[in-house]
mmCIF file as gemmi writes it, N, C-alpha and C atoms, coordinates in Angstrom:
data_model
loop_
_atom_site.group_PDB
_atom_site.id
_atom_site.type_symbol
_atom_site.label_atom_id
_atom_site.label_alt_id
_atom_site.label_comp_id
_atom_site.label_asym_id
_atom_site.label_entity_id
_atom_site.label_seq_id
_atom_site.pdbx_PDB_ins_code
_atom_site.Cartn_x
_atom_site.Cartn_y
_atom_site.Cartn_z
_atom_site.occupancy
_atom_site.B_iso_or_equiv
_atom_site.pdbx_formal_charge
_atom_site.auth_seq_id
_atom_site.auth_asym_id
_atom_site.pdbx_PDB_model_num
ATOM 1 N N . UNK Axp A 1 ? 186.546 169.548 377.276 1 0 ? 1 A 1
ATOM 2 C CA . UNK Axp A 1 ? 186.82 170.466 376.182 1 0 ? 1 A 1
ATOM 3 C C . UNK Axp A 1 ? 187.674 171.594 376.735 1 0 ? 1 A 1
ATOM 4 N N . UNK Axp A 2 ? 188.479 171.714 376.235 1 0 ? 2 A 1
ATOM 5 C CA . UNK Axp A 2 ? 189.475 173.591 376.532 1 0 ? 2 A 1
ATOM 6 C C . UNK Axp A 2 ? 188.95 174.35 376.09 1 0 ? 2 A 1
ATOM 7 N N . UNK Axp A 3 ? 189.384 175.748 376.971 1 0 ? 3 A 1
ATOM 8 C CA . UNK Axp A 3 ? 189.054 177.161 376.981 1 0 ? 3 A 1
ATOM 9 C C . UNK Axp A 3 ? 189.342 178.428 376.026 1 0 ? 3 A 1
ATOM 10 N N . UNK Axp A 4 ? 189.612 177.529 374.476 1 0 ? 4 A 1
ATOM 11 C CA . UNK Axp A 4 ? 190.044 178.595 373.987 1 0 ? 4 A 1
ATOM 12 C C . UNK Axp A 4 ? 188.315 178.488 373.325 1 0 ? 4 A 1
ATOM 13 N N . UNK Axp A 5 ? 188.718 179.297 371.875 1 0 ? 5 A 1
ATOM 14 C CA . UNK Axp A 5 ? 187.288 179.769 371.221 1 0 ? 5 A 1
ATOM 15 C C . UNK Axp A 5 ? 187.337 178.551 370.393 1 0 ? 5 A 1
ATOM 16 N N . UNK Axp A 6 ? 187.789 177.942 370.025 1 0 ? 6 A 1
ATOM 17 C CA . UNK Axp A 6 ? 187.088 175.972 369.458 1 0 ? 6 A 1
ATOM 18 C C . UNK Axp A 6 ? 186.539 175.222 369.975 1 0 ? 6 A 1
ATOM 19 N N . UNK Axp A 7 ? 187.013 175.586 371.649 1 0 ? 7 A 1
ATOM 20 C CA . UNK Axp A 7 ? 186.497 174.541 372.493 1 0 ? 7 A 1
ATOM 21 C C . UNK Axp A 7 ? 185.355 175.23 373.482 1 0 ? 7 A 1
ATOM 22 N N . UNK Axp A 8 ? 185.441 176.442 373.107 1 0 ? 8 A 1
ATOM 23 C CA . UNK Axp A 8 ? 183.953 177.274 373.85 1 0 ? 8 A 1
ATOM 24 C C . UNK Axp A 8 ? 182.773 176.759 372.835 1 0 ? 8 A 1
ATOM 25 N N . UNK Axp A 9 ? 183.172 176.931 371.589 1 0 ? 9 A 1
ATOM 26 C CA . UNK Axp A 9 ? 182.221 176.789 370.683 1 0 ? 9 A 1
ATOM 27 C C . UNK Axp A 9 ? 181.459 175.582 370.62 1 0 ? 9 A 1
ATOM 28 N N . UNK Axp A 10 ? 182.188 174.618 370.41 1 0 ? 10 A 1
ATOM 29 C CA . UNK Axp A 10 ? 181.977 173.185 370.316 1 0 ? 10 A 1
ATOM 30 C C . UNK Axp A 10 ? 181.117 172.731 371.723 1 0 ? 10 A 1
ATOM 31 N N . UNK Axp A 11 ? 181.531 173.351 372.77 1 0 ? 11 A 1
ATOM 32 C CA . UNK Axp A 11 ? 180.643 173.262 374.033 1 0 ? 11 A 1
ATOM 33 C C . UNK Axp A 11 ? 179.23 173.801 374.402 1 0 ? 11 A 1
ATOM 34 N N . UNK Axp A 12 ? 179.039 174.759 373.613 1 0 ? 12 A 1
ATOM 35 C CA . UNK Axp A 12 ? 178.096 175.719 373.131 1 0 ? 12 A 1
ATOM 36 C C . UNK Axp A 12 ? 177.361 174.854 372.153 1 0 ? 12 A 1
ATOM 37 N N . UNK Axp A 13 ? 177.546 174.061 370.933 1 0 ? 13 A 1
ATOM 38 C CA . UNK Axp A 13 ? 176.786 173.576 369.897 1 0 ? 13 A 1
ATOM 39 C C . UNK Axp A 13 ? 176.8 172.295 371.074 1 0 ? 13 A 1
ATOM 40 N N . UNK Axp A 14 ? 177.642 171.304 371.589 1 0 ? 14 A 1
ATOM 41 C CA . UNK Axp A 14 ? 177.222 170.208 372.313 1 0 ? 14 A 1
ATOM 42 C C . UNK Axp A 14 ? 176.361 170.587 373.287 1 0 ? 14 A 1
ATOM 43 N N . UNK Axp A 15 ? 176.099 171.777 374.196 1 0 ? 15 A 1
ATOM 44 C CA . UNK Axp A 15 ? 175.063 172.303 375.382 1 0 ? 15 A 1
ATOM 45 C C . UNK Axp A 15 ? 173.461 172.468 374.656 1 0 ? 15 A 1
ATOM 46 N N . UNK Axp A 16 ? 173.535 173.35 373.265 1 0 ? 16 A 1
ATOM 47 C CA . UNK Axp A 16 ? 172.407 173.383 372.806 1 0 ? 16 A 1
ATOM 48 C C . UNK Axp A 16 ? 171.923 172.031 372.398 1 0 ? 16 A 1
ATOM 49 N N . UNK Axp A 17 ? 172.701 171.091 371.805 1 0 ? 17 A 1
ATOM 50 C CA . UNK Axp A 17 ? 172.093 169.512 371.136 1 0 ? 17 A 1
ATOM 51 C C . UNK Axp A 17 ? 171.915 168.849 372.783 1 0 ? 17 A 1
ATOM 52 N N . UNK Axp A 18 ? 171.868 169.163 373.99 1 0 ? 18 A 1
ATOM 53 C CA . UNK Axp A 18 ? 171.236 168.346 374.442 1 0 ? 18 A 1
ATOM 54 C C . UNK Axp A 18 ? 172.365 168.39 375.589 1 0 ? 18 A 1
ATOM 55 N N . UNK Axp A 19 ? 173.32 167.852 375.382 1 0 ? 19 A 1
ATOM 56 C CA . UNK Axp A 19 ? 174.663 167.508 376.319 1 0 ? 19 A 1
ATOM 57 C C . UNK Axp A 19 ? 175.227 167.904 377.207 1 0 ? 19 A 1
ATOM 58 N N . UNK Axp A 20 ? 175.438 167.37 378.604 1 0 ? 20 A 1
ATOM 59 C CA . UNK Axp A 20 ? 175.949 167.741 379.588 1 0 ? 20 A 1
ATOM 60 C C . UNK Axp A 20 ? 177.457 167.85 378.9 1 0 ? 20 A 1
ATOM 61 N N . UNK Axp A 21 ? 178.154 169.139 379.194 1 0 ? 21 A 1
ATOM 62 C CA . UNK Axp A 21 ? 179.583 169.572 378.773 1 0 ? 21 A 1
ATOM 63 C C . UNK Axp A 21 ? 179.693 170.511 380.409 1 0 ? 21 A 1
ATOM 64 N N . UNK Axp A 22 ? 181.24 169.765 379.776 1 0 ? 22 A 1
ATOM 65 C CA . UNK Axp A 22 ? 182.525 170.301 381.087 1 0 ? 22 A 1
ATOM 66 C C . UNK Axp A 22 ? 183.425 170.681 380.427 1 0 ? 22 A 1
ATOM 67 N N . UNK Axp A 23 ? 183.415 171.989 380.324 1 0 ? 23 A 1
ATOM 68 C CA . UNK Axp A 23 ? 184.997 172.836 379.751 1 0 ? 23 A 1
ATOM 69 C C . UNK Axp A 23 ? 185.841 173.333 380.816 1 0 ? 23 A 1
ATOM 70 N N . UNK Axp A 24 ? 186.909 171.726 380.796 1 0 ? 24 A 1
ATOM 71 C CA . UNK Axp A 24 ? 187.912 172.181 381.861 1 0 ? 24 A 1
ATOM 72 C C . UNK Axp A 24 ? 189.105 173.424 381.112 1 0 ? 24 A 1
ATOM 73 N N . UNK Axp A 25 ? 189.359 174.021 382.292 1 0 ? 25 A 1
ATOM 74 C CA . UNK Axp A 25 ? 191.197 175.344 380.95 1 0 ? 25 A 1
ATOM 75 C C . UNK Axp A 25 ? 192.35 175.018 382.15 1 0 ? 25 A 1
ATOM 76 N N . UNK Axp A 26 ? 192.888 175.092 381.959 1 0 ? 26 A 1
ATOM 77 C CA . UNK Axp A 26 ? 194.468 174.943 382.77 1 0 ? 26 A 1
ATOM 78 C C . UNK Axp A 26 ? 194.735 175.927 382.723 1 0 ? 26 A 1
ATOM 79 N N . UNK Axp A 27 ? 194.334 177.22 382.541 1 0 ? 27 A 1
ATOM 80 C CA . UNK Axp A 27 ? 194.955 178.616 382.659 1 0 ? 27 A 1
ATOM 81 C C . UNK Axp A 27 ? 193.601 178.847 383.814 1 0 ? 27 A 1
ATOM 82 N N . UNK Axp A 28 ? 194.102 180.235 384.233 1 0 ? 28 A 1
ATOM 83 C CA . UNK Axp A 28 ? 192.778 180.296 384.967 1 0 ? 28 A 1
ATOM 84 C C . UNK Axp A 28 ? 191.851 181.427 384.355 1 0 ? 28 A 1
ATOM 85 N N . UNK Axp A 29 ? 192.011 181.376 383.075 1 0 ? 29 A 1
ATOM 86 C CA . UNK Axp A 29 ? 190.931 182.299 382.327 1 0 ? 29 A 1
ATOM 87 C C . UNK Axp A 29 ? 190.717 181.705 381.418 1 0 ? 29 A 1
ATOM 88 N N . UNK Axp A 30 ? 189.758 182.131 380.623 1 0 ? 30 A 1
ATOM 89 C CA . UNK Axp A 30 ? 189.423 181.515 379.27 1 0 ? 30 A 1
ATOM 90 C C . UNK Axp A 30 ? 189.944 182.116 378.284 1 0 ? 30 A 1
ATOM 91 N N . UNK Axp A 31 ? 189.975 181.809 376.888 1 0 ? 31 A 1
ATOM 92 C CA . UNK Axp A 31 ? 190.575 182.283 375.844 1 0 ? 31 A 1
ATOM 93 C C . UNK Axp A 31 ? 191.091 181.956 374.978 1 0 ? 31 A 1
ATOM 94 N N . UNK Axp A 32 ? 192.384 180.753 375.548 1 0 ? 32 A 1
ATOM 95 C CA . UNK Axp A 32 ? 193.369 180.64 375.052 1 0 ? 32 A 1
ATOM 96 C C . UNK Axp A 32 ? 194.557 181.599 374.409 1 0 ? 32 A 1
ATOM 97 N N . UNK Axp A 33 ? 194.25 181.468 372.831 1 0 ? 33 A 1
ATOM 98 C CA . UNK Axp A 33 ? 195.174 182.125 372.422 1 0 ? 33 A 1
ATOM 99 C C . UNK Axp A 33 ? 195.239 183.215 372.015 1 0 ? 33 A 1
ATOM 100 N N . UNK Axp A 34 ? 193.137 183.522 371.939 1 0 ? 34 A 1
ATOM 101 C CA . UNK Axp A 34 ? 192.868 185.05 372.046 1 0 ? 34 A 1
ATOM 102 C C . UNK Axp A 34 ? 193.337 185.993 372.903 1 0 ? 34 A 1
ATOM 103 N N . UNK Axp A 35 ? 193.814 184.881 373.961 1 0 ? 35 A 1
ATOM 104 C CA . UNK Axp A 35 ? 194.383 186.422 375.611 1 0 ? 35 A 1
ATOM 105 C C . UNK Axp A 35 ? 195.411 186.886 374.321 1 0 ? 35 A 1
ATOM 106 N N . UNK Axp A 36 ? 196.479 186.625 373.891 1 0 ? 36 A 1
ATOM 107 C CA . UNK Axp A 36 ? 197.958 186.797 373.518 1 0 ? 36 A 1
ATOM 108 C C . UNK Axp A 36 ? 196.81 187.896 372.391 1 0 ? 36 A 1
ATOM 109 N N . UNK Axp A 37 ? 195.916 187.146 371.648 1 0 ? 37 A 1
ATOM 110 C CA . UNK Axp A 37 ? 195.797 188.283 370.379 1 0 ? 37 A 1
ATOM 111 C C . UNK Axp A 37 ? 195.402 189.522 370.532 1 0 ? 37 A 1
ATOM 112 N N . UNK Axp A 38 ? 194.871 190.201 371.795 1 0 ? 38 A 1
ATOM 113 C CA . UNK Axp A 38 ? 194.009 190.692 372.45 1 0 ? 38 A 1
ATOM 114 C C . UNK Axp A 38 ? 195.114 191.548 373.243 1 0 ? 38 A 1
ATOM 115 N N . UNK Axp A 39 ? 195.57 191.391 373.37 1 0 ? 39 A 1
ATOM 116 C CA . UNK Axp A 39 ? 196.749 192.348 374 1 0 ? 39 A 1
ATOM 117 C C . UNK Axp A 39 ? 197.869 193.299 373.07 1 0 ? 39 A 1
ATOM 118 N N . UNK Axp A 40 ? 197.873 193.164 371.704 1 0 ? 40 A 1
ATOM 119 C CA . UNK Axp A 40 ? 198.661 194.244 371.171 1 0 ? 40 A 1
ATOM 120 C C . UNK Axp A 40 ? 197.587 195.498 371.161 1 0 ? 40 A 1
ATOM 121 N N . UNK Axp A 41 ? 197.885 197.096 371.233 1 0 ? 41 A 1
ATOM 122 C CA . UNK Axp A 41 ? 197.506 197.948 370.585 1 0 ? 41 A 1
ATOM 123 C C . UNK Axp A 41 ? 196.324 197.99 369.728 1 0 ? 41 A 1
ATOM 124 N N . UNK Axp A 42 ? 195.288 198.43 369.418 1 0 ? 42 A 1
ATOM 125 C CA . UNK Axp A 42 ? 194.218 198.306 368.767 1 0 ? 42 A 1
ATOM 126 C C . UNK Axp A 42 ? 193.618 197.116 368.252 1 0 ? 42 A 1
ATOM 127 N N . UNK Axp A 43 ? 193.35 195.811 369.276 1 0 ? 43 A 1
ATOM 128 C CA . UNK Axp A 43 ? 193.278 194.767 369.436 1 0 ? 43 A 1
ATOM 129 C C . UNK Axp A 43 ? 192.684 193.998 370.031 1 0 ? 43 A 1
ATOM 130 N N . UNK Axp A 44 ? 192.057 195.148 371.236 1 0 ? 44 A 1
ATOM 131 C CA . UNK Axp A 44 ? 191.052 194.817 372.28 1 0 ? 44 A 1
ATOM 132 C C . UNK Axp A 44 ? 189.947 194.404 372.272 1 0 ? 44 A 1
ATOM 133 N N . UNK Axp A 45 ? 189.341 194.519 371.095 1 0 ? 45 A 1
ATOM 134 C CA . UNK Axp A 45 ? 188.205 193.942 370.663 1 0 ? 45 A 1
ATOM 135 C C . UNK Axp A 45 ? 187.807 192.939 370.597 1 0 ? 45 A 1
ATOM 136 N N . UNK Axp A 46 ? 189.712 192.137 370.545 1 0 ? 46 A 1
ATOM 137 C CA . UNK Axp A 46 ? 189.151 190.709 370.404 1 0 ? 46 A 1
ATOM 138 C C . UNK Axp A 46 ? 188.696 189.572 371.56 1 0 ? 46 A 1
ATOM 139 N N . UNK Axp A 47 ? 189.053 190.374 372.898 1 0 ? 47 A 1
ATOM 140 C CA . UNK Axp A 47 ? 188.611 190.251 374.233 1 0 ? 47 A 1
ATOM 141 C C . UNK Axp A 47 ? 186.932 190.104 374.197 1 0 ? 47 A 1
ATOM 142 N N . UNK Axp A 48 ? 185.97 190.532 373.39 1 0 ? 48 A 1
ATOM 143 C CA . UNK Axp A 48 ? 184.719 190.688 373.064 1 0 ? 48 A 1
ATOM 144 C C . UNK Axp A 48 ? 184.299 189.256 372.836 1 0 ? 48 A 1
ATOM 145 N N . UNK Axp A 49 ? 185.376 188.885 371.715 1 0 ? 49 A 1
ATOM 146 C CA . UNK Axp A 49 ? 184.856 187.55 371.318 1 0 ? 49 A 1
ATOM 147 C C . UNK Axp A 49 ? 184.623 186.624 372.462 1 0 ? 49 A 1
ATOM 148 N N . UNK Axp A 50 ? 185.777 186.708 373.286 1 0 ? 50 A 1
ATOM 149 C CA . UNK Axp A 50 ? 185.977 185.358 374.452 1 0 ? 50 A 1
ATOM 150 C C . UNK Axp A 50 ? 185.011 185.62 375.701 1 0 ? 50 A 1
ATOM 151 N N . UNK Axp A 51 ? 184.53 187.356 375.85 1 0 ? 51 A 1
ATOM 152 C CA . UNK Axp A 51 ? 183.813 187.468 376.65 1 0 ? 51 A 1
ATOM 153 C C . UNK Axp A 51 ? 182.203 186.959 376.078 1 0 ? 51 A 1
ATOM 154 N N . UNK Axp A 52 ? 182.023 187.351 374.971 1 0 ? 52 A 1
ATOM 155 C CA . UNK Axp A 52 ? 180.625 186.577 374.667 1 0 ? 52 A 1
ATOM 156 C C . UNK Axp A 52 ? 180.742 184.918 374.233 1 0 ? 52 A 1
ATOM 157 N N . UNK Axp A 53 ? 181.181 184.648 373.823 1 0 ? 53 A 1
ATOM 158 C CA . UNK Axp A 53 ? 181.279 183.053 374.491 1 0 ? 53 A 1
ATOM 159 C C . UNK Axp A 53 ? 181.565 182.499 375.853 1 0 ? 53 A 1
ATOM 160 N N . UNK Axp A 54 ? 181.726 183.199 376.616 1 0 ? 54 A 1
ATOM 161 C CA . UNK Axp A 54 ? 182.194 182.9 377.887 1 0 ? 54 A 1
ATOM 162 C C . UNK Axp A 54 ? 180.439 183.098 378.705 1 0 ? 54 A 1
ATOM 163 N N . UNK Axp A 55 ? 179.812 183.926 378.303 1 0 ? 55 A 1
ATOM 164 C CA . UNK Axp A 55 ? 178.494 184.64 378.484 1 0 ? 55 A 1
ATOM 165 C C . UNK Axp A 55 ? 177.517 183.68 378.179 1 0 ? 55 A 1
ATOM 166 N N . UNK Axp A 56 ? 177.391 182.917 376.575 1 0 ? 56 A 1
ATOM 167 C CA . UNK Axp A 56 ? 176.828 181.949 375.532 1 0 ? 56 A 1
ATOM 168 C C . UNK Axp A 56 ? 177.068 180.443 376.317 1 0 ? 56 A 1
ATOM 169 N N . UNK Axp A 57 ? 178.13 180.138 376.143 1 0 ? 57 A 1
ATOM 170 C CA . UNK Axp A 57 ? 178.621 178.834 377.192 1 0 ? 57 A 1
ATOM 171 C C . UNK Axp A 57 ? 177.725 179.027 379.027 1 0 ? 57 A 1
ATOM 172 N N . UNK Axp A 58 ? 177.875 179.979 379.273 1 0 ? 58 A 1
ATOM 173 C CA . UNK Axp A 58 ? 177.547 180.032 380.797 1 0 ? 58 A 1
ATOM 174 C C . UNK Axp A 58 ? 175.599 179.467 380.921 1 0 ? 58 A 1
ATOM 175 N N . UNK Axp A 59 ? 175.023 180.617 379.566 1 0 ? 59 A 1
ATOM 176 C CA . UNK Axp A 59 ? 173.569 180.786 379.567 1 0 ? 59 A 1
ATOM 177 C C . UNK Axp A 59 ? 173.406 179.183 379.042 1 0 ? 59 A 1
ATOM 178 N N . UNK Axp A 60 ? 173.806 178.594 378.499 1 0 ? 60 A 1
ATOM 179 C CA . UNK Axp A 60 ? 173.528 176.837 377.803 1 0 ? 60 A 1
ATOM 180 C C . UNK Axp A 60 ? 173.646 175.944 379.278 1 0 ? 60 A 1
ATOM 181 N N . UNK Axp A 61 ? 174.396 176.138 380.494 1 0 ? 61 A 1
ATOM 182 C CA . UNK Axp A 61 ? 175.124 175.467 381.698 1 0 ? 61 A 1
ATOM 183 C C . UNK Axp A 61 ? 176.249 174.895 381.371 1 0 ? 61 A 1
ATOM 184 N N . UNK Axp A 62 ? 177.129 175.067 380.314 1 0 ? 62 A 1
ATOM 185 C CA . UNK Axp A 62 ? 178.055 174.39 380.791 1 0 ? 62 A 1
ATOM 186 C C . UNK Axp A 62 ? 178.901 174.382 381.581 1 0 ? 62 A 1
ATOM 187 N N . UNK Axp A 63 ? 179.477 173.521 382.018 1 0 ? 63 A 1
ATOM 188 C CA . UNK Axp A 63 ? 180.162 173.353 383.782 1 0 ? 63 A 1
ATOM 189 C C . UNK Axp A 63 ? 181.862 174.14 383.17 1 0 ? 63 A 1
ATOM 190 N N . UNK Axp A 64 ? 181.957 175.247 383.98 1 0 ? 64 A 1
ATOM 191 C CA . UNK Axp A 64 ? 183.374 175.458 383.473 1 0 ? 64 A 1
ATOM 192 C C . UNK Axp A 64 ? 184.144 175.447 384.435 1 0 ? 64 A 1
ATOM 193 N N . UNK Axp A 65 ? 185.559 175.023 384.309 1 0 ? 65 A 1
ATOM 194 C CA . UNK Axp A 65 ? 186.506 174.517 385.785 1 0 ? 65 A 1
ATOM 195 C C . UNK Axp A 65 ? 187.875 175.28 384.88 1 0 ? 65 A 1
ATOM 196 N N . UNK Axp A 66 ? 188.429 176.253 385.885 1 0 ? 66 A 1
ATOM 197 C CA . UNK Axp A 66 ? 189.7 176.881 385.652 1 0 ? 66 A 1
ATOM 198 C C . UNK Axp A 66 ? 190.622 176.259 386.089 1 0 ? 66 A 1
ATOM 199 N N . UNK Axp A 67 ? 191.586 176.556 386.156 1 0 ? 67 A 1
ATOM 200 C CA . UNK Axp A 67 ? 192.956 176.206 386.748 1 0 ? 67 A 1
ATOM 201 C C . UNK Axp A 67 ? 193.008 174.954 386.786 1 0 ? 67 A 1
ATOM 202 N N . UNK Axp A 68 ? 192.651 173.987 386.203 1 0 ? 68 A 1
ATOM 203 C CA . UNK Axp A 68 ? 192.636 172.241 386.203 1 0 ? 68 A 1
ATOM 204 C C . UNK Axp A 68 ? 193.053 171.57 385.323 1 0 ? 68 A 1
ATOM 205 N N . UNK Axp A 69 ? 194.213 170.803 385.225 1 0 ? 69 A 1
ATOM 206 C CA . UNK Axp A 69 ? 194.471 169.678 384.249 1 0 ? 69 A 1
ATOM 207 C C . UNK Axp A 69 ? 193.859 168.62 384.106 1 0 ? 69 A 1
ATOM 208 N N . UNK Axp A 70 ? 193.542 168.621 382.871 1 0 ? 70 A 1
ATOM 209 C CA . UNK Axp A 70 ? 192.669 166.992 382.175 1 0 ? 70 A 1
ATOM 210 C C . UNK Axp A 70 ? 193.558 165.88 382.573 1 0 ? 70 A 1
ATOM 211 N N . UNK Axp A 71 ? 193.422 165.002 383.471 1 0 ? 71 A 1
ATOM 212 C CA . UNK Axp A 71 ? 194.119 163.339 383.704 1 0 ? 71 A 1
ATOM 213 C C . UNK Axp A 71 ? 192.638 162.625 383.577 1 0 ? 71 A 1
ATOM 214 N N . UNK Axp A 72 ? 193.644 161.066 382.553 1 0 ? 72 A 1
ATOM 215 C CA . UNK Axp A 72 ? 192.55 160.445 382.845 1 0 ? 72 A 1
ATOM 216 C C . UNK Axp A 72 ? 191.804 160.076 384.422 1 0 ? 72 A 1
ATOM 217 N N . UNK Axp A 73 ? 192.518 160.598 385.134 1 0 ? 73 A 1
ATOM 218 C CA . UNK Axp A 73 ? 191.483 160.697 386.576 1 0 ? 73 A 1
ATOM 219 C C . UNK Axp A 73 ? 190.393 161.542 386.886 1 0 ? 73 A 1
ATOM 220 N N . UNK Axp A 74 ? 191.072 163.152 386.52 1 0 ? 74 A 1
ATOM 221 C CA . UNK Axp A 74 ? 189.645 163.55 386.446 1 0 ? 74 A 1
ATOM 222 C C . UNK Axp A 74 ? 188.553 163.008 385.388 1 0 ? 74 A 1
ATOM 223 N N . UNK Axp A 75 ? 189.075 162.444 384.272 1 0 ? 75 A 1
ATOM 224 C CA . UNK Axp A 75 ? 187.277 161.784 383.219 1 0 ? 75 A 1
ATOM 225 C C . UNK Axp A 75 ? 187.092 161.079 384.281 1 0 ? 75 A 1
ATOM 226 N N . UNK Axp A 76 ? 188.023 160.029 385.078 1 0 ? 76 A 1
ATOM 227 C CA . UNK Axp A 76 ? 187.369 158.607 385.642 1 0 ? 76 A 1
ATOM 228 C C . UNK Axp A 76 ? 186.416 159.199 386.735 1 0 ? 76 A 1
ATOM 229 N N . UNK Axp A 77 ? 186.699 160.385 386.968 1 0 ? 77 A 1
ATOM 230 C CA . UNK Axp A 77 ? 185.784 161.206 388.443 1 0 ? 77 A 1
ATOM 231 C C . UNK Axp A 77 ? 184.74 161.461 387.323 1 0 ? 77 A 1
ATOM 232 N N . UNK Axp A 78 ? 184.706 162.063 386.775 1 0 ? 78 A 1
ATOM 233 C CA . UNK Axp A 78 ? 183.426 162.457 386.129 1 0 ? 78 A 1
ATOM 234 C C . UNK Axp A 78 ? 182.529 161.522 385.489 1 0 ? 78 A 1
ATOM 235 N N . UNK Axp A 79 ? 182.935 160.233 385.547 1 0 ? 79 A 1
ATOM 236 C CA . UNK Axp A 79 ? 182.024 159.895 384.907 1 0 ? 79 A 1
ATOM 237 C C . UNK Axp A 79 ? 181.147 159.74 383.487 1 0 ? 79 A 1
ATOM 238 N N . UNK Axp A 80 ? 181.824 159.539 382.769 1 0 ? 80 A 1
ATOM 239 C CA . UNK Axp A 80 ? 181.071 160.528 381.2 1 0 ? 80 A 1
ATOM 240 C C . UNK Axp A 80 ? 180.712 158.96 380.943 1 0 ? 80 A 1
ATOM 241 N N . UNK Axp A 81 ? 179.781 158.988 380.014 1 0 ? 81 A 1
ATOM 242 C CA . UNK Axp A 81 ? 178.944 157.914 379.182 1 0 ? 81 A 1
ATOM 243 C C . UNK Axp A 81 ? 180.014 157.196 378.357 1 0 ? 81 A 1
């Protein structure tokens, strides 16, 4: 799953139903496209959002990996069902 807030979320509802989740990001922060929204002028707030999902995701375990591109090699390393 990616690191923006769809794919925090979705990792978050798959961690609580039970599921081992791996939210790989190719950036080396999370966010996505909140970093960009989060940076004009009276806007900062929205940094809140990505930090409490980032917080929510962590407390469930899901495995989070920065700076990494999805190839089907890394799934074939991981292993998934």
């Amino acid at each position: 799953v990616g690191g923006g807030p769809a794919g925090m979320e979705a990792g978050i509802v798959a961690a609580r139903r039970g599921h081992d989740v791996y939210l790989i990001e190719e950036e080396n922060k999370l966010g996505g496209q909140m970093l960009l929204a989060a940076r004009p002028p009276g806007k900062s707030d929205i940094q809140k959002l990505t930090d409490y999902l980032t917080i929510r995701a962590r407390k469930l375990g899901v495995k989070i990996e920065l700076g990494k591109t999805v190839t089907p090699g890394v799934i074939d390393e991981m292993k998934p069902d």
